[in-house]
Coordinates of C-alpha atoms (C1' of nucleotides) in Angstrom, one line a residue:
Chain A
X17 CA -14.5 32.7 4.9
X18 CA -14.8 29.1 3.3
X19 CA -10.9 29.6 3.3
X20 CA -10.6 30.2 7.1
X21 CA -13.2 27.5 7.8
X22 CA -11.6 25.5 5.4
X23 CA -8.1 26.2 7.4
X24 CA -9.6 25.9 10.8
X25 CA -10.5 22.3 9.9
X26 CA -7.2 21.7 8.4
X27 CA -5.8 23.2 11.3
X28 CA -8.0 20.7 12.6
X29 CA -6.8 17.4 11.6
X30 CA -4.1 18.1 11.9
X31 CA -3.9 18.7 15.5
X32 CA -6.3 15.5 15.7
X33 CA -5.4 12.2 17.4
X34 CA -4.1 10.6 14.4
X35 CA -1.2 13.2 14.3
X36 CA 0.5 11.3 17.3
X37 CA -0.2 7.7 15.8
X38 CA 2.7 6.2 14.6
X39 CA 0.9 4.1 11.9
X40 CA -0.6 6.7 10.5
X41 CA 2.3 9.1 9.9
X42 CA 4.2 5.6 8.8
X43 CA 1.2 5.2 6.3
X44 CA 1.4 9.4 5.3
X45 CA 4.7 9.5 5.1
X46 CA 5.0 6.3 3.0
X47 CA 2.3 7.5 0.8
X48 CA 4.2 11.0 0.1
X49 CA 7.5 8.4 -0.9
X50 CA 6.1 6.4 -2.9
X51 CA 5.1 8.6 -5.0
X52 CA 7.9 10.9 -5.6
X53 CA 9.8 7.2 -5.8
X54 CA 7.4 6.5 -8.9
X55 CA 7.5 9.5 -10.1
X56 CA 11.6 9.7 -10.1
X57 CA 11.7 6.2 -11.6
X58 CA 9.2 6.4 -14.5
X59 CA 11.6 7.3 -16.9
X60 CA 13.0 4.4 -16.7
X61 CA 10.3 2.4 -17.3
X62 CA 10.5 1.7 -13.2
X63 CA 8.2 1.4 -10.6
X64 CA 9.7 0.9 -6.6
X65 CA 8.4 -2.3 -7.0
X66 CA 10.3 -3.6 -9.9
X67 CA 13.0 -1.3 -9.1
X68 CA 13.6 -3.0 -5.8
X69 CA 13.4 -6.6 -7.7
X70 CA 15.8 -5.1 -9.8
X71 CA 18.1 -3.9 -6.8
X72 CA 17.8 -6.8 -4.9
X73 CA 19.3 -9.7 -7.9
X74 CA 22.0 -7.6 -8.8
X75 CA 23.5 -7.9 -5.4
X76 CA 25.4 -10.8 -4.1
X77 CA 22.6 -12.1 -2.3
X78 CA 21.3 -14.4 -5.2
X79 CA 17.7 -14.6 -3.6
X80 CA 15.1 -16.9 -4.6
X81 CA 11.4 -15.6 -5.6
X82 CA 10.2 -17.2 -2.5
X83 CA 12.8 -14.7 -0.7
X84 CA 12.2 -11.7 -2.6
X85 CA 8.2 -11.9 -1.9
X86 CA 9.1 -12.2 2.2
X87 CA 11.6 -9.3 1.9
X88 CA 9.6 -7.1 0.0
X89 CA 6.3 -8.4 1.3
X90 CA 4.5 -10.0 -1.3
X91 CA 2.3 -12.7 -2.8
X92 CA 4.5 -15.1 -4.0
X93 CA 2.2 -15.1 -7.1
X94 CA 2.8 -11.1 -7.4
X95 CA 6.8 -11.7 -7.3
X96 CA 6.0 -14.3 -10.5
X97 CA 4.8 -11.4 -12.8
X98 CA 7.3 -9.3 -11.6
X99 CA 10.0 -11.0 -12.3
X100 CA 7.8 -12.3 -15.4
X101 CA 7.9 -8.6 -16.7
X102 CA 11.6 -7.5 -15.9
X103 CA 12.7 -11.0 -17.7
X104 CA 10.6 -9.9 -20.9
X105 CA 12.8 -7.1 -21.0
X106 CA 15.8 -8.8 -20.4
X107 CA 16.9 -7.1 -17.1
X108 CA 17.0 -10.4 -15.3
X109 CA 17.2 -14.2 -15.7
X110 CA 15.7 -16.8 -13.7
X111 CA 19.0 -19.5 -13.1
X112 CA 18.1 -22.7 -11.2
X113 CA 19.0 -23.1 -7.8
X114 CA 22.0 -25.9 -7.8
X115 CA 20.7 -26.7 -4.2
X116 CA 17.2 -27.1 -4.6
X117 CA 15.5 -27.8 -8.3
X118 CA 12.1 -26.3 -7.1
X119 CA 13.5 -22.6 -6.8
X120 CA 14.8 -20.3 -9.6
X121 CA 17.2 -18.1 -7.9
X122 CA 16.3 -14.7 -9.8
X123 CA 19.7 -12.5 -10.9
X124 CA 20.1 -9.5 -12.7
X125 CA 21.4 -9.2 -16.3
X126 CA 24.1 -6.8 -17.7
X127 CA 21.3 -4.8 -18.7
X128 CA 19.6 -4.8 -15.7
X129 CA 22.9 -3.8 -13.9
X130 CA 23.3 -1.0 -16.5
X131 CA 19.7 0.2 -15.5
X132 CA 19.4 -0.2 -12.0
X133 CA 22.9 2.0 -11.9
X134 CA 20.9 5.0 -13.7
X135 CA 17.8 4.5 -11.7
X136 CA 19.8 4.7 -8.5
X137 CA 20.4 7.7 -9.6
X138 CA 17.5 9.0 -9.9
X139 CA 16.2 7.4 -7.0
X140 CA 18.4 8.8 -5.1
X141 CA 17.6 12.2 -6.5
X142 CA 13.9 11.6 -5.6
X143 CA 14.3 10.7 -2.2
X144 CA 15.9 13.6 -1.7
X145 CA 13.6 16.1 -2.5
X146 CA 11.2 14.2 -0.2
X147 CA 13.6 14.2 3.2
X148 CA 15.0 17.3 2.3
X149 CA 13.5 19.2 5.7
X150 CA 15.8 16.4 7.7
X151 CA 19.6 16.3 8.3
X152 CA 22.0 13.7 7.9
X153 CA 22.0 12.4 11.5
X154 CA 18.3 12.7 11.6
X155 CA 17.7 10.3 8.5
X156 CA 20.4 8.0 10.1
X157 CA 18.3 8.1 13.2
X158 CA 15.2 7.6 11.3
X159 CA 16.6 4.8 9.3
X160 CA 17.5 3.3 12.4
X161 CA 14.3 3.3 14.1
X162 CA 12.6 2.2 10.9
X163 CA 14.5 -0.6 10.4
X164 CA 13.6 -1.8 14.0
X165 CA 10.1 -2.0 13.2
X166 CA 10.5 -3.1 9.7
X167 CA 12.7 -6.0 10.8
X168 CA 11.4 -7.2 14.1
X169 CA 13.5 -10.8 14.5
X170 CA 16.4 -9.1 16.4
Chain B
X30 CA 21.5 -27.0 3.4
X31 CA 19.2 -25.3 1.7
X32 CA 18.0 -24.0 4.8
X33 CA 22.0 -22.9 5.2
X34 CA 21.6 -20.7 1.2
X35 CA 18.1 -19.8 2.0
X36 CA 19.7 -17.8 5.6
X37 CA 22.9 -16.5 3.6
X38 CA 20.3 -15.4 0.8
X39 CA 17.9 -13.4 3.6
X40 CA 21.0 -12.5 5.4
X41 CA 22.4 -11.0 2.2
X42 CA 19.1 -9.5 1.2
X43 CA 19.4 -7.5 4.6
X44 CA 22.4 -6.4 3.8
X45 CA 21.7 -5.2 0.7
X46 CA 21.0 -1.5 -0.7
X47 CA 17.5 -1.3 0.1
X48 CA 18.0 -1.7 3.7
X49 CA 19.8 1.7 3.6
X50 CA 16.6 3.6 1.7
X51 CA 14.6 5.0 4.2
X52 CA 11.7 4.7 1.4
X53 CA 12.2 0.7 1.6
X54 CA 12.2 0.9 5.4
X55 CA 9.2 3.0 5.3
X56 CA 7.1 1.1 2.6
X57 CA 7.9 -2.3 5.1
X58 CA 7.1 -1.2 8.3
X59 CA 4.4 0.7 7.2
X60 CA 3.3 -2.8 5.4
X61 CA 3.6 -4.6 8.6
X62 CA 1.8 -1.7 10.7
X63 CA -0.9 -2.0 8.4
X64 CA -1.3 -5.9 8.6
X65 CA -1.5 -5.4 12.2
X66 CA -4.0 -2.4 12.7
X67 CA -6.4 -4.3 9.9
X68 CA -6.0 -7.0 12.0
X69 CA -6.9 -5.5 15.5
X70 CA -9.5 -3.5 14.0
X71 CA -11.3 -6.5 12.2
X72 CA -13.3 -7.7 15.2
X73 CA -15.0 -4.2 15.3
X74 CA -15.8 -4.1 11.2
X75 CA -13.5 -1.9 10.3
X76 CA -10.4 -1.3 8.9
X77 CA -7.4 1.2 9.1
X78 CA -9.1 3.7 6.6
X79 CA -12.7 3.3 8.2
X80 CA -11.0 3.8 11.6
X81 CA -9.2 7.0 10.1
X82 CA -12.3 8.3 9.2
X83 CA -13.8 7.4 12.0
X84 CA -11.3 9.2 14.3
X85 CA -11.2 12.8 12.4
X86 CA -14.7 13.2 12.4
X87 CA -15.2 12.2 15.9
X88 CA -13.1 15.1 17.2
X89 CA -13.4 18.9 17.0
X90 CA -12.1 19.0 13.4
X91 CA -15.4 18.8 11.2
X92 CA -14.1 18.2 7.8
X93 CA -15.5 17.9 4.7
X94 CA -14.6 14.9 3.1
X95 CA -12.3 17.2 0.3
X96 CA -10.2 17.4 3.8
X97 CA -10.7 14.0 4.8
X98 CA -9.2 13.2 1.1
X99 CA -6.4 15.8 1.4
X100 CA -5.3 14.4 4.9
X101 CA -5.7 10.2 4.4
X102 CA -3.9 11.4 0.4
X103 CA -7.0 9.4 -1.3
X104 CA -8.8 10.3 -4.2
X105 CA -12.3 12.0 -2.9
X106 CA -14.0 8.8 -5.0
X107 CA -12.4 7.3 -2.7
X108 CA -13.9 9.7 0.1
X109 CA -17.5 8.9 -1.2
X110 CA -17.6 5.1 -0.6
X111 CA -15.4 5.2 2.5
X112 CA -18.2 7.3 3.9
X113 CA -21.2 5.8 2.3
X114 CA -20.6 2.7 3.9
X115 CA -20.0 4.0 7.7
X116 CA -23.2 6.5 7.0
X117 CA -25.1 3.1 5.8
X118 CA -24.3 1.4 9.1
X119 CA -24.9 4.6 11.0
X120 CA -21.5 5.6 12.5
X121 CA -21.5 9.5 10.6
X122 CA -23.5 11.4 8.9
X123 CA -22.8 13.8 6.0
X124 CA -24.3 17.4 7.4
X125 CA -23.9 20.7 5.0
X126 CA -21.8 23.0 5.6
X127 CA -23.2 26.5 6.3
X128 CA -20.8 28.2 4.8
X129 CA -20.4 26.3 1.6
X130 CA -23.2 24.3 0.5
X131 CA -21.0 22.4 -2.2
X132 CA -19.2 20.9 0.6
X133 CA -20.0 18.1 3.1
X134 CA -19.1 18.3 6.9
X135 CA -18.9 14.6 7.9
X136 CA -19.1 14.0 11.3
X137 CA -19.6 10.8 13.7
X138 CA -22.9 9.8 15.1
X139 CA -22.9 8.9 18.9
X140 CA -22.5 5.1 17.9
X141 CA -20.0 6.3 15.7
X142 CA -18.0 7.4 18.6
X143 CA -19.1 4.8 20.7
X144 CA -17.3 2.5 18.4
X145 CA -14.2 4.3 17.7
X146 CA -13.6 4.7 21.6
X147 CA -13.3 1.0 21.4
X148 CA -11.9 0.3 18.3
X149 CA -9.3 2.8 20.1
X150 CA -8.8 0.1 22.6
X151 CA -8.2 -2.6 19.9
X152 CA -5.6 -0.2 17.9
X153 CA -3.6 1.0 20.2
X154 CA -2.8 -2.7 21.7
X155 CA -2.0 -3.9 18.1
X156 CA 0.3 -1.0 17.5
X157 CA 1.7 -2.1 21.2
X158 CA 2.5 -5.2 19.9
X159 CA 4.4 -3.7 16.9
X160 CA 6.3 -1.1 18.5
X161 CA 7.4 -3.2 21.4
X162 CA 10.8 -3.0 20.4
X163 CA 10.7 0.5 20.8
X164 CA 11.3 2.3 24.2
X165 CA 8.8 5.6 24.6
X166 CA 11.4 8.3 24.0
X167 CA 12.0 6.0 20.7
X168 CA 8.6 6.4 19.6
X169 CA 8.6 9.9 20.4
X170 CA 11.2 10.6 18.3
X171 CA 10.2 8.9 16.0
X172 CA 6.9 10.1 16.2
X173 CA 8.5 13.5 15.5
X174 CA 11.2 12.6 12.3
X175 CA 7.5 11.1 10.6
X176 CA 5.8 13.8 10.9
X177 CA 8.4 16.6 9.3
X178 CA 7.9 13.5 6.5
X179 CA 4.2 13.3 6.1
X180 CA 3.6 16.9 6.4
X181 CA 6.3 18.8 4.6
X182 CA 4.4 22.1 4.7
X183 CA 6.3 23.6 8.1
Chain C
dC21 C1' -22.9 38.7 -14.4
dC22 C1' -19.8 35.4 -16.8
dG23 C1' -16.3 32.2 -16.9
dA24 C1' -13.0 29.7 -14.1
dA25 C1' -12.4 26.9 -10.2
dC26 C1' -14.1 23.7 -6.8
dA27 C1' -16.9 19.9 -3.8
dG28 C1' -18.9 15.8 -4.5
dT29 C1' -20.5 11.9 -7.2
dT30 C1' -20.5 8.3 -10.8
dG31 C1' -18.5 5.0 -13.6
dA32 C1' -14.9 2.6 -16.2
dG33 C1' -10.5 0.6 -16.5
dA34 C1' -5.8 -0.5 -14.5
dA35 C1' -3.1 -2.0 -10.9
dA36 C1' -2.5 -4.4 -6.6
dG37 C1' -3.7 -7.8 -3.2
dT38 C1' -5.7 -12.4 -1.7
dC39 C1' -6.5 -17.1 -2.1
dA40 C1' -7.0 -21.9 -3.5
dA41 C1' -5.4 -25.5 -6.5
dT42 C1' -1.7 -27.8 -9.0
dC43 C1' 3.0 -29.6 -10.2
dA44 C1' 7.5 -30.8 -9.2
dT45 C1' 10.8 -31.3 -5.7
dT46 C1' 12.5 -31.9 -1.1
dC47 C1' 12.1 -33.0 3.7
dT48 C1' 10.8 -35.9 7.7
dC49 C1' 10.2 -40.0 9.8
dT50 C1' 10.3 -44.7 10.6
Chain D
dA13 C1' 14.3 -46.9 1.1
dG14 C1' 9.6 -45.3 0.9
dA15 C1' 5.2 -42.9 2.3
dG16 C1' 3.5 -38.7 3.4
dA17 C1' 4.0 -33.8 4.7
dA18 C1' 5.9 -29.6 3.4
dT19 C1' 7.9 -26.2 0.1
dG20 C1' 8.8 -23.2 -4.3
dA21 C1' 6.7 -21.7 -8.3
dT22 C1' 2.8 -21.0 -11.2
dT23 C1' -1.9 -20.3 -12.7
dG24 C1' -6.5 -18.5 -12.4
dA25 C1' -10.3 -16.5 -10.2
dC26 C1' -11.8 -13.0 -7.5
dT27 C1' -11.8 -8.8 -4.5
dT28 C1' -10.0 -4.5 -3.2
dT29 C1' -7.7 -0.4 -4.2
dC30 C1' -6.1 3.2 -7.4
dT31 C1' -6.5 6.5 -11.1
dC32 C1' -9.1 9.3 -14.2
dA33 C1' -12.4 11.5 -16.8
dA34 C1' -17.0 13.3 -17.0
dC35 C1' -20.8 15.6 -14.9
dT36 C1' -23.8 18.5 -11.5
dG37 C1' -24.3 22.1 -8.4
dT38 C1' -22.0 25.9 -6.1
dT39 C1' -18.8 29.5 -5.2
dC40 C1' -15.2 32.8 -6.6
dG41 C1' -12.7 36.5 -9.3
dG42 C1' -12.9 40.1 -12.0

DNA sequence: CCGAACAGTTGAGAAAGTCAATCATTCTCT
DNA sequence: AGAGAATGATTGACTTTCTCAACTGTTCGG
């Protein structure tokens, strides 16, 4: 009885207007992966945060904290600890920038490589339980449309 | 100079792994619809939760704020003050449920609705302004990939 | 009817986000 | 070249959000 009502109202909401609002789904659907992404990376001592920090210096790109904190959309000051905490366990260094003394271009140790390489991993394995319902060529889609919005300057 | 490493850096950065994981792509649009739906909604008090809130218990739904927490994935703590603050400024009212008399139906008051109509207003022109790179069939679609995302259960 | 499960609430503590101030460096402009 | 504005990093204070455990009243299952 509760158990119908309680379905009706689920029914409900979600057949409400915020089913068709594209923030809202963004914000659902980025709730549901960022958990299973925690949750996949924890035994590693990971978080998508630092994972991402982690992903991003052991590239060729060589960012500086000021870069990392507009890519991934952070306080500069948050990028600081961060990096603060990944250093402390040696997974990455902060090397001056030859072109500009004020920066510290941020780079991934051996260590850090070594890590990032399993976490990948299970990163990878994560994410896929989460967009398991979806093909291939829908996630391509869906990564393409994403990446629209989540880079707007083109 | 700098300016040239700093746009190989960013430019490397978007090249890099993460731009690949729809989780990244997720977490930074959602990031950047969020900063622009707080932003729209501010002039009316509220923000994207309130306006959540707002919305499902303005419609036909009736839920109890167990739902409400299922649906916006908060803790119900989180639930309590969410609604304690629109109930003190008089925009819904917590009503027992019949059936249950644990739970709480939360549903809008008349000014309650009389706000969201035009906080509706304010939203969808700040959503406008982030999914302008988007045609309609694009939003639709993606609309549709979301939402097999943020509710697995189908 | 009893014990388990559940809705809501409270409160504490951790994590995350925001912001202003500061220092060193670099850039702009004349 | 030099004065002043702007920038990258850092610190510290502060607010917001998250996460959990405990507790009350109610309902459910057997």
């Amino acid at each position: 009885m509760s158990k119908t009502a309680g379905a009706i109202a689920a029914e409900g909401l979600r057949a409400s207007a915020l089913t068709d609002d594209v923030s809202f789904l963004l914000a659902r659907a980025n709730a549901i992966a960022l958990a299973a992404g925690n949750a996949a990376l924890a035994e590693h001592g990971l978080k998508v945060r630092s994972y991402s920090v982690l992903v991003l210096t052991s590239g060729e790109a060589r960012p500086s904290q000021r870069e990392l904190a507009e890519f991934l959309r952070l306080d500069p000051s948050q990028v600081v600890s961060l990096v603060d905490e990944l250093q402390s366990r040696g997974l990455v260094e902060r090397t001056p920038d030859p072109t500009d003394r004020r920066a510290n271009v941020v780079v991934a140790t051996d260590a850090g490589r070594a890590l990032v390489a399993l976490a990948r991993e299970s990163a990878r394995a994560g994410e896929e339980r989460v967009h398991a319902h979806l093909s291939l060529a829908e996630r391509e889609t869906l990564a393409a449309l994403l990446r629209r919005l989540a880079f707007p300057g083109e």
